[in-house]
mmCIF file of C-alpha atoms in Angstrom:
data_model
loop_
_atom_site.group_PDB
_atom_site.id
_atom_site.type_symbol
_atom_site.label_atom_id
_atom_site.label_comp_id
_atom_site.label_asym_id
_atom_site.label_seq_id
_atom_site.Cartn_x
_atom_site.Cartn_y
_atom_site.Cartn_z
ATOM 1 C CA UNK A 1 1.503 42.527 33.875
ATOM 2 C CA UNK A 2 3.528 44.685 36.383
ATOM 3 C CA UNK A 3 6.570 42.605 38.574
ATOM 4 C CA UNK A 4 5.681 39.624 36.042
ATOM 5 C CA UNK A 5 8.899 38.024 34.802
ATOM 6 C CA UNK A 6 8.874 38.302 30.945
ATOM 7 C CA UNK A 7 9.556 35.450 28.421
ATOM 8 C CA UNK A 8 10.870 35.735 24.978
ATOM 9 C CA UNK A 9 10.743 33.731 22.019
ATOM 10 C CA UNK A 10 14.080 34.064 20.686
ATOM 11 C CA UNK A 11 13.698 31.117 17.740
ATOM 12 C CA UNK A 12 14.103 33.411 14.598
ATOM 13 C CA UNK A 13 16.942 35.848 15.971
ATOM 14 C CA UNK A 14 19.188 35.947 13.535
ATOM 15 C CA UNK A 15 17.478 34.435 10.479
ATOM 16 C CA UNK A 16 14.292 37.689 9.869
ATOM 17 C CA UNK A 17 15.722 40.941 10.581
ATOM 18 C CA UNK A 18 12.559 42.485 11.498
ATOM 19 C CA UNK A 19 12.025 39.566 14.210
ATOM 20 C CA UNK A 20 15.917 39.924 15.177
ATOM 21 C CA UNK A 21 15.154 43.377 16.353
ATOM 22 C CA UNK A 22 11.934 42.772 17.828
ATOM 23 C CA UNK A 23 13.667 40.252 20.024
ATOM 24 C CA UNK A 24 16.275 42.923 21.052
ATOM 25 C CA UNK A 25 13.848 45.424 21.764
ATOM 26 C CA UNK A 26 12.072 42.815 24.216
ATOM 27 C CA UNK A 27 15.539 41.979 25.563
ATOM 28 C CA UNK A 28 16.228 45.682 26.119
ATOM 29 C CA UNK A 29 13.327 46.256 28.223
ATOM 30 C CA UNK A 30 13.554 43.164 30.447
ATOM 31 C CA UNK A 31 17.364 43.921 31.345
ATOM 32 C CA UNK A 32 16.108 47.376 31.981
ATOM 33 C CA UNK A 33 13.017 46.542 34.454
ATOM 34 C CA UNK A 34 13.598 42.938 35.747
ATOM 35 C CA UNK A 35 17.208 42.357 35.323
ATOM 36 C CA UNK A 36 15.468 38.667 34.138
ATOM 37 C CA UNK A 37 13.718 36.589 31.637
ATOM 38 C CA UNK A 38 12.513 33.473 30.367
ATOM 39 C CA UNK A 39 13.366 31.892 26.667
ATOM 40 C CA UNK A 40 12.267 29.975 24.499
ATOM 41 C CA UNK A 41 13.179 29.099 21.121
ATOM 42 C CA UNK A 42 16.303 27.819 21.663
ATOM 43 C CA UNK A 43 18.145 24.920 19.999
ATOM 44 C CA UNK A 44 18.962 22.621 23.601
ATOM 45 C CA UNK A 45 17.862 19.127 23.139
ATOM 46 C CA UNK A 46 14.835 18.594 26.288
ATOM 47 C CA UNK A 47 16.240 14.939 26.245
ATOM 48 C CA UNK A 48 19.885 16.173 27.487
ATOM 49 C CA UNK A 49 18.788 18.727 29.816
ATOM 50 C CA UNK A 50 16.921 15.676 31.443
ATOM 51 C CA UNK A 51 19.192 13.274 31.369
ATOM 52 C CA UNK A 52 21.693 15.477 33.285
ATOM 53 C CA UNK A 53 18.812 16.281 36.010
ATOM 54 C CA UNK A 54 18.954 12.123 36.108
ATOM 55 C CA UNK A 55 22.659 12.258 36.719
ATOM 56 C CA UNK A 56 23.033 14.350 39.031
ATOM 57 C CA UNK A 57 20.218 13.238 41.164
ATOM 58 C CA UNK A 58 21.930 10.397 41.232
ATOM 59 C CA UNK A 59 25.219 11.682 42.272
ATOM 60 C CA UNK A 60 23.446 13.653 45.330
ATOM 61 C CA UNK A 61 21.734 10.514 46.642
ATOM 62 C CA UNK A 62 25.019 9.142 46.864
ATOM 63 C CA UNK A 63 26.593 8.570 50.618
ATOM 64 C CA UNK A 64 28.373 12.080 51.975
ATOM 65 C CA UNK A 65 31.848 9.978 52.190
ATOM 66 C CA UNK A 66 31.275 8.957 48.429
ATOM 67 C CA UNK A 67 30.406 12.769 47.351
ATOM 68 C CA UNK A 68 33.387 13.959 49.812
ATOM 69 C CA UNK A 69 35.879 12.013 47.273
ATOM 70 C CA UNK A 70 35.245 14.446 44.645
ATOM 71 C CA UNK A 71 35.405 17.524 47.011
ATOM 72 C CA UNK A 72 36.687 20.935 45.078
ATOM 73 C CA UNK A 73 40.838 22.188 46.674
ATOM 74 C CA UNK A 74 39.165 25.239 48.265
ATOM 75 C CA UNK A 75 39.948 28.874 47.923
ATOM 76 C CA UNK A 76 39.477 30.524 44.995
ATOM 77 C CA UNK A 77 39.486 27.264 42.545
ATOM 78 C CA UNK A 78 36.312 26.504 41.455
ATOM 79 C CA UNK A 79 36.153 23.510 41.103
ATOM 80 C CA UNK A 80 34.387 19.546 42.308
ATOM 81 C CA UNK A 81 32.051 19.174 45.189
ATOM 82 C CA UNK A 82 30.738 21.746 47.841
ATOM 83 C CA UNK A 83 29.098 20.137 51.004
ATOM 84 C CA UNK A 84 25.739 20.757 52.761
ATOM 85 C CA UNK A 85 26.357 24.586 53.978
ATOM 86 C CA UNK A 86 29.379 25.329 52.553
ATOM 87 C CA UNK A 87 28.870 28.494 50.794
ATOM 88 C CA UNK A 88 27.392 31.711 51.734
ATOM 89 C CA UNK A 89 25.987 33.731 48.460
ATOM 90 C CA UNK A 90 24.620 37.008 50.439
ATOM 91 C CA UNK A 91 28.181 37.725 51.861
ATOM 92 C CA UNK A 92 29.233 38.043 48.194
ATOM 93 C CA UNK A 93 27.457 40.673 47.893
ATOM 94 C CA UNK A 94 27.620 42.410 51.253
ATOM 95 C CA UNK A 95 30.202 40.991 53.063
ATOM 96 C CA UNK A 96 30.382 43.160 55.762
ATOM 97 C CA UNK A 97 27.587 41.564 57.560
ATOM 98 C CA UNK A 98 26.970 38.220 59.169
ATOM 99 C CA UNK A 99 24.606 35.574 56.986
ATOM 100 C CA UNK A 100 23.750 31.965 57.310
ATOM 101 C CA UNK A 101 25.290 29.383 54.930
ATOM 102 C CA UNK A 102 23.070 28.695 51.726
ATOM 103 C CA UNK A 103 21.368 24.843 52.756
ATOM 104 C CA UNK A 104 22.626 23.385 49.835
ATOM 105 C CA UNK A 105 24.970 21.578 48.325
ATOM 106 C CA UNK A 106 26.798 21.595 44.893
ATOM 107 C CA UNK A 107 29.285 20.104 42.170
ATOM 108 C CA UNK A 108 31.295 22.779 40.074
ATOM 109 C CA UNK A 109 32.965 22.501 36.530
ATOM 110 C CA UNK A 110 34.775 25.040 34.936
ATOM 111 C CA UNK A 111 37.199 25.460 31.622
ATOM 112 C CA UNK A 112 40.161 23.052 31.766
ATOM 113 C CA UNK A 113 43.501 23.626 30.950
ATOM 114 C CA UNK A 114 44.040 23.608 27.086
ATOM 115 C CA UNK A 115 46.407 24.123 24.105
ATOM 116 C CA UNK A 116 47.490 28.036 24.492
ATOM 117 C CA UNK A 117 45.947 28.197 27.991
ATOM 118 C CA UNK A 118 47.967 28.295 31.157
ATOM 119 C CA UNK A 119 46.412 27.308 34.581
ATOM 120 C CA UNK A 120 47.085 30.717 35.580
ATOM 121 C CA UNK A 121 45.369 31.236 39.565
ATOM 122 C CA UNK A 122 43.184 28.881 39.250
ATOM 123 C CA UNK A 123 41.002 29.871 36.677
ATOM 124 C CA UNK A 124 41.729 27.229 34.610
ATOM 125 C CA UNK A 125 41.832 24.281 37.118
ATOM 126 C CA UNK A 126 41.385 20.621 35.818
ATOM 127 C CA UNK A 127 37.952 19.696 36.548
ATOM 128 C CA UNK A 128 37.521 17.056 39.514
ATOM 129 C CA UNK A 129 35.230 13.960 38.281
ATOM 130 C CA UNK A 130 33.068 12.102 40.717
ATOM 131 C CA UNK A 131 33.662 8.318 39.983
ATOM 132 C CA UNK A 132 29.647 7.671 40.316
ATOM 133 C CA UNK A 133 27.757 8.122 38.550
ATOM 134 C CA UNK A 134 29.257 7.051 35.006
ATOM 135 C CA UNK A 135 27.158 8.937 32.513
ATOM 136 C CA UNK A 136 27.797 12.332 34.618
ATOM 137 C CA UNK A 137 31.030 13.190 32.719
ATOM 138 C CA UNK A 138 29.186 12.930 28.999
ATOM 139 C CA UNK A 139 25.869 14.395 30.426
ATOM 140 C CA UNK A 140 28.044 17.525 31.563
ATOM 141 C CA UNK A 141 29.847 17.774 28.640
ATOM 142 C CA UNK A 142 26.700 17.359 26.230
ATOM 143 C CA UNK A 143 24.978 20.258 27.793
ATOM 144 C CA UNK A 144 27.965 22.396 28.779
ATOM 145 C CA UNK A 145 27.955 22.765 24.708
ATOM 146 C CA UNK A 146 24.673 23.771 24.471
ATOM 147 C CA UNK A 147 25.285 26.270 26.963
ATOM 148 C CA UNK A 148 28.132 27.850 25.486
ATOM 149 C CA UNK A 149 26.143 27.865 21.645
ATOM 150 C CA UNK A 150 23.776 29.923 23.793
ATOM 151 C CA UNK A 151 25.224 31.980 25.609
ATOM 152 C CA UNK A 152 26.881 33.617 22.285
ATOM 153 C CA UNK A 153 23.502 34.037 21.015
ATOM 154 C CA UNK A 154 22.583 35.970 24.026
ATOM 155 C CA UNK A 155 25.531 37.928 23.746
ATOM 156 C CA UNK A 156 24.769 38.903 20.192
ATOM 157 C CA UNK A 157 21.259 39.578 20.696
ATOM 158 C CA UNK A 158 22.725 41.717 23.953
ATOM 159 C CA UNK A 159 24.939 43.836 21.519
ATOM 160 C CA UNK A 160 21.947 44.043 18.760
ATOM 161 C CA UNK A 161 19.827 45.386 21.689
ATOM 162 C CA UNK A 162 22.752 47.863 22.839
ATOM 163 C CA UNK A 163 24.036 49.069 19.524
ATOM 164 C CA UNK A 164 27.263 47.931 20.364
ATOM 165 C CA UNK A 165 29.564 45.436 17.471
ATOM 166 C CA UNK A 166 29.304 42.309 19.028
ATOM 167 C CA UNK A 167 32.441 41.667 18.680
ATOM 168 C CA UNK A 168 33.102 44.311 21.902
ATOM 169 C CA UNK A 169 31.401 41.619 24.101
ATOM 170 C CA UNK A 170 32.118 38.437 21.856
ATOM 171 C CA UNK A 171 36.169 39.308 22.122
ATOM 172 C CA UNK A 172 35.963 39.920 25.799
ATOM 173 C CA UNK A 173 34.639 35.555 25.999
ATOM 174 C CA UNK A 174 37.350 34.263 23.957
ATOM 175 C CA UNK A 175 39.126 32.855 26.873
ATOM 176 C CA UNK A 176 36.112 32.888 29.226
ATOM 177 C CA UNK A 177 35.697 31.203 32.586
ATOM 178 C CA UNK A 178 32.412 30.304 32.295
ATOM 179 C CA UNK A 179 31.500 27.026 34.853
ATOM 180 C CA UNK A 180 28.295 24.868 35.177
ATOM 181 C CA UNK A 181 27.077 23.912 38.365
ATOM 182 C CA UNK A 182 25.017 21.155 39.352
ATOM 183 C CA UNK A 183 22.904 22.425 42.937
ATOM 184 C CA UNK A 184 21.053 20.151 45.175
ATOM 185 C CA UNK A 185 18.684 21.939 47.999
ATOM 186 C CA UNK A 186 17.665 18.888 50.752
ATOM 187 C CA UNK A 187 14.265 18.351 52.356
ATOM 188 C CA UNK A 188 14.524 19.586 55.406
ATOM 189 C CA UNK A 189 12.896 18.039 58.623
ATOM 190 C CA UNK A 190 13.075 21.145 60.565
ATOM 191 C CA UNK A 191 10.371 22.501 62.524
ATOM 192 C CA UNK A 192 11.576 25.844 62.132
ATOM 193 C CA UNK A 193 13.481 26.266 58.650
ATOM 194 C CA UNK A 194 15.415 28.763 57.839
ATOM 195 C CA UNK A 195 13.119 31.633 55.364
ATOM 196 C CA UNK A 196 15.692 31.116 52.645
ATOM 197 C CA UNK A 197 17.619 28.118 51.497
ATOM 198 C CA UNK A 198 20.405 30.462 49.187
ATOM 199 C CA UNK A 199 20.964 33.969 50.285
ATOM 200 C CA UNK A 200 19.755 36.948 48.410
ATOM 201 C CA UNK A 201 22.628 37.370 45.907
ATOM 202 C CA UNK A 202 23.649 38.959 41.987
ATOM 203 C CA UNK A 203 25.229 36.926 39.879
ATOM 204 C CA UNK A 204 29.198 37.610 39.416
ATOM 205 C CA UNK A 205 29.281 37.768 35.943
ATOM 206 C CA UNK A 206 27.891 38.999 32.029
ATOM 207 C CA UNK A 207 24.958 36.488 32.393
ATOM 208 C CA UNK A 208 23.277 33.454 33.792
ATOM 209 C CA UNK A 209 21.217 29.845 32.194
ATOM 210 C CA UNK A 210 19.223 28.094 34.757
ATOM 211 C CA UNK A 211 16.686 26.046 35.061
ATOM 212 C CA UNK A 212 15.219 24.014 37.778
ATOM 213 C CA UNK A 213 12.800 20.909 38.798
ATOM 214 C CA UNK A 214 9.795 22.321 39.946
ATOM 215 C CA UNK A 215 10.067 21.114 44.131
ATOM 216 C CA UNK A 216 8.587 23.370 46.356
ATOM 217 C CA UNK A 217 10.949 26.558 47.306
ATOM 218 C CA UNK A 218 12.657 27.947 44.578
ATOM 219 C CA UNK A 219 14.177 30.693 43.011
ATOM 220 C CA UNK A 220 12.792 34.447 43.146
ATOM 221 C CA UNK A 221 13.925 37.480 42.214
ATOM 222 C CA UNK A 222 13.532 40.890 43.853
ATOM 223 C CA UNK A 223 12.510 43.571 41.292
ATOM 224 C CA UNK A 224 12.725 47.279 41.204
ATOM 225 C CA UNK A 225 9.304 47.643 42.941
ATOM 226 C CA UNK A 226 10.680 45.823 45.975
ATOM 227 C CA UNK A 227 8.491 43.046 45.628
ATOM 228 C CA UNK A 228 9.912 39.242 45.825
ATOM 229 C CA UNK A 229 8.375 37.719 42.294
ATOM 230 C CA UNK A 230 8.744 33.370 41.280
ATOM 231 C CA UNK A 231 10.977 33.184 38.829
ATOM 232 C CA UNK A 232 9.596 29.623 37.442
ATOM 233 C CA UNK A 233 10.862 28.396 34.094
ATOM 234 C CA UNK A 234 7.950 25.961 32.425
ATOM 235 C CA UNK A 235 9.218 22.725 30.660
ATOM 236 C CA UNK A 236 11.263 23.748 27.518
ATOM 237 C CA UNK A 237 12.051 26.931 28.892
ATOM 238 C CA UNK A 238 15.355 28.776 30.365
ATOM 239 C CA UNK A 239 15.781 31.717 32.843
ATOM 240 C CA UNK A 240 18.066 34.082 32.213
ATOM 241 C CA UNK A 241 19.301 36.945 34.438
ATOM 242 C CA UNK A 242 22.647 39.504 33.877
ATOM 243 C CA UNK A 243 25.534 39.461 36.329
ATOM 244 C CA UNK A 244 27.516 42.041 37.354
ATOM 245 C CA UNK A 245 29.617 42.820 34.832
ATOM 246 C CA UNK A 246 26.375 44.234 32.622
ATOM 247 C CA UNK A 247 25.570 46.752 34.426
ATOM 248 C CA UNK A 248 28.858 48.094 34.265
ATOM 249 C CA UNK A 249 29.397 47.883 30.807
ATOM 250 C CA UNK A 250 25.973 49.558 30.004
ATOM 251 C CA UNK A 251 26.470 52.205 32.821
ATOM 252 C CA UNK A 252 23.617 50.976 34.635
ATOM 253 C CA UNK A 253 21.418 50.904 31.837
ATOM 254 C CA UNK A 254 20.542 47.295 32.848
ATOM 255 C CA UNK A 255 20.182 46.015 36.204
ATOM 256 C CA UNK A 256 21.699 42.657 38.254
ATOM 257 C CA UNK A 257 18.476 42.071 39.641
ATOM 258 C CA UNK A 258 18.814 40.226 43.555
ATOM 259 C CA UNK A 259 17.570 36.869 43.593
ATOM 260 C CA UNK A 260 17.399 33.868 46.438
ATOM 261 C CA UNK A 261 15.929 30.972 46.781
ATOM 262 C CA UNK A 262 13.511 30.246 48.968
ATOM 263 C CA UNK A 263 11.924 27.814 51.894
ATOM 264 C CA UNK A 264 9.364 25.593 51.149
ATOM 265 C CA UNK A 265 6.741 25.968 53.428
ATOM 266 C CA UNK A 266 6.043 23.531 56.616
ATOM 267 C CA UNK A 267 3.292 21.565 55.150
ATOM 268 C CA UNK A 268 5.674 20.717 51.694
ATOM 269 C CA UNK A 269 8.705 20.739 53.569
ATOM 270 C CA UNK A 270 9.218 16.901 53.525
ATOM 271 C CA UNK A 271 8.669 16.773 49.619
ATOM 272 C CA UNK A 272 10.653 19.873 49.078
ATOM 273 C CA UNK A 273 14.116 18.025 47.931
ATOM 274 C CA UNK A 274 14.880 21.009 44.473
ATOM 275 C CA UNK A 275 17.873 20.198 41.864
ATOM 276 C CA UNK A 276 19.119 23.160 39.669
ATOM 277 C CA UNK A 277 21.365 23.274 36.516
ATOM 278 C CA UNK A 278 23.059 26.821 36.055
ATOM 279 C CA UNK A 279 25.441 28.356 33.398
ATOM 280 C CA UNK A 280 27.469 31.469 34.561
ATOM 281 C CA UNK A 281 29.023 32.900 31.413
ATOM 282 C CA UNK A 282 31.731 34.655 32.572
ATOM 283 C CA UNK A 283 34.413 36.837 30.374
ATOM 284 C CA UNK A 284 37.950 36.311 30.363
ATOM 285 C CA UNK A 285 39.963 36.753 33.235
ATOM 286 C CA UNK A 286 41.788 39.556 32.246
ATOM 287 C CA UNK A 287 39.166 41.278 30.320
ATOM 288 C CA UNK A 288 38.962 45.365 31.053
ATOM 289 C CA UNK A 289 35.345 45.775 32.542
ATOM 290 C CA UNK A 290 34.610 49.119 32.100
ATOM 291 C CA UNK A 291 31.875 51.404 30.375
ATOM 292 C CA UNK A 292 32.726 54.344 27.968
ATOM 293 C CA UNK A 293 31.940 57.716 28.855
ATOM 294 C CA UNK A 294 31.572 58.866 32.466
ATOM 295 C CA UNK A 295 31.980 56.274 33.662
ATOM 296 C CA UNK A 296 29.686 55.075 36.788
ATOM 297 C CA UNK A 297 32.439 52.905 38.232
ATOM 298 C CA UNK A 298 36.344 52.287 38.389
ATOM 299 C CA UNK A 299 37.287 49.859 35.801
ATOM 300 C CA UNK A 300 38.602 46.634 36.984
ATOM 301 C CA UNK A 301 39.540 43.246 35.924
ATOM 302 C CA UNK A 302 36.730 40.257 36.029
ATOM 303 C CA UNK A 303 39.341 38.420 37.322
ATOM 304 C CA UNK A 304 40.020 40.405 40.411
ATOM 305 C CA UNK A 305 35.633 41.383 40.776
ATOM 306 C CA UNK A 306 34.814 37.088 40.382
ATOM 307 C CA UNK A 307 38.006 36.747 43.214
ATOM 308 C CA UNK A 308 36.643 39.519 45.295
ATOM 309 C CA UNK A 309 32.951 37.842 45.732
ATOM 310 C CA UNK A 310 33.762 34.101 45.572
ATOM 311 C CA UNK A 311 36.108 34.166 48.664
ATOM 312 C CA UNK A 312 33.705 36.080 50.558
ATOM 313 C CA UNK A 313 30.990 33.409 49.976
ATOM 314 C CA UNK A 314 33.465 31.119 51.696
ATOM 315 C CA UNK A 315 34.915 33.165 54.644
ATOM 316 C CA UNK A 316 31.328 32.835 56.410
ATOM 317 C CA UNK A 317 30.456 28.846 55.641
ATOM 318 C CA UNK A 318 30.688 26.181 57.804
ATOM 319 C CA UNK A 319 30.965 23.319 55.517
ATOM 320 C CA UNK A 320 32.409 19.824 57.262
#
């Protein structure tokens, strides 16, 4: 089906060879033409992917001064709660011209500081933990697992599908900054909302794990036809879409698709209140990002390219 986001069962990678490949082959072509995908197959427990929705419903319904307590240091630290407005995803990507804030809001986690690891610019910033509600902190933690686990799978079926040792990609995640965010879009009273409620943006880095309640107004991606496609994971399912960095490791071989979120129209507008749970696997700080021969760009650290588009979604917010 042309501009149709593809889904892949990815339950037997790894265990039937002849399966394994067919699932990178499948991989292959949606990183080529949609820069996206749906999965499933996968080994996440439905019952902890909903009982972090629960929590963090909760934590959004809570009073703006209560939410406040928990709000992240600012500037490039990654880290606690982002008010109503306060980041500006389009001007990440081309921050030379003048967008409206995202109408959201959003709680960030990231990797601590550990045994071996230094809090070196922020990267590895203690997380900040809203008091309310009380099973947040073990819902997080629960699924942040389940997101790493898959995430290497991804990877591995990603260097199957390239040809590559996994290792190359597996090596470059040892000391990852990968983060998990918690979003909440509002319903919106507005007679005239605003066409988007998160600017057309590409993810920063090697890939992404969302998925979503299904309010009115969510999340499409913009594919190489030019045409604005639902990207609408069922029950059980995951989207997936590469960052950045993949393209530049594969020499543009895959794409970082755009994607935004979008308005719910007047009559659902009222009703339209959308939660989303996303995983950005991200590679180490320091890690080289660079492809082999001829290169189509400059090699550069994913520390400096995450730096570069995170503080430009902040220079053009207007949070409180």
């Amino acid at each position: 089906m042309p501009d149709a986001i593809p889904v892949i069962d990815i339950g037997q990678y790894g265990t039937d060879s002849a399966r394994s490949a067919a699932i990178a082959t499948e991989t292959d072509r949606a990183c080529r033409e949609t820069g996206f995908f749906l999965i499933t197959g996968h080994d996440v427990p439905k019952s902890d992917t909903a009982t972090l929705f629960s929590e963090a419903r909760q934590f959004f319904r809570l009073p703006t001064e209560q939410k406040l307590k928990s709000r992240g240091p600012g500037g490039h630290i990654a880290r606690g709660y982002t008010p109503f407005r306060g980041e500006t995803l389009a001007a990440g990507t081309s921050p030379d011209t003048t967008h409206t804030p995202d109408l959201k809001e959003m709680l960030d986690f990231g990797p601590e500081p550990a045994d071996g690891i230094t809090p070196d610019n922020g990267f590895f910033a203690p997380d900040i933990w809203p008091e309310q509600p009380a099973g947040l902190k073990p819902a997080i933690q629960a699924y942040t697992r389940h997101m790493s686990t898959l995430a290497t799978t991804l990877l591995r079926i990603f260097a199957e599908t390239l040809n590559v040792p996994e290792h190359i990609f597996l090596n470059a995640h040892r000391r990852n900054i990968s983060a998990l965010r918690l979003i909440c879009y509002p319903e919106s009273d507005s007679p005239s909302p605003a066409p988007t409620r998160g600017g057309a943006h590409t993810d920063y880095g090697s890939l992404t794990i969302l998925t979503a309640d299904n309010a009115t107004g969510g999340l499409q991606a913009k594919l190489r036809s030019g045409n604005w496609v639902d990207v609408i994971p069922q029950p059980g399912q995951f989207a997936i879409n590469i960052g950045d960095i993949m393209p530049v490791w594969t020499n543009d071989r895959w794409v970082s698709t755009p994607h935004r979120v979008i308005a719910a129209p007047a009559s659902d507008r009222a009703r339209s209140r959308r939660h989303s749970i996303v995983f950005f696997h991200q590679p180490d700080p320091d890690a080289i990002i660079a492809p082999g021969d001829t290169p189509h760009y400059p090699p550069t650290t994913y520390g400096d390219h995450w730096r570069r588009k995170w503080l430009a979604t902040r220079q053009q917010s207007a949070a409180p």
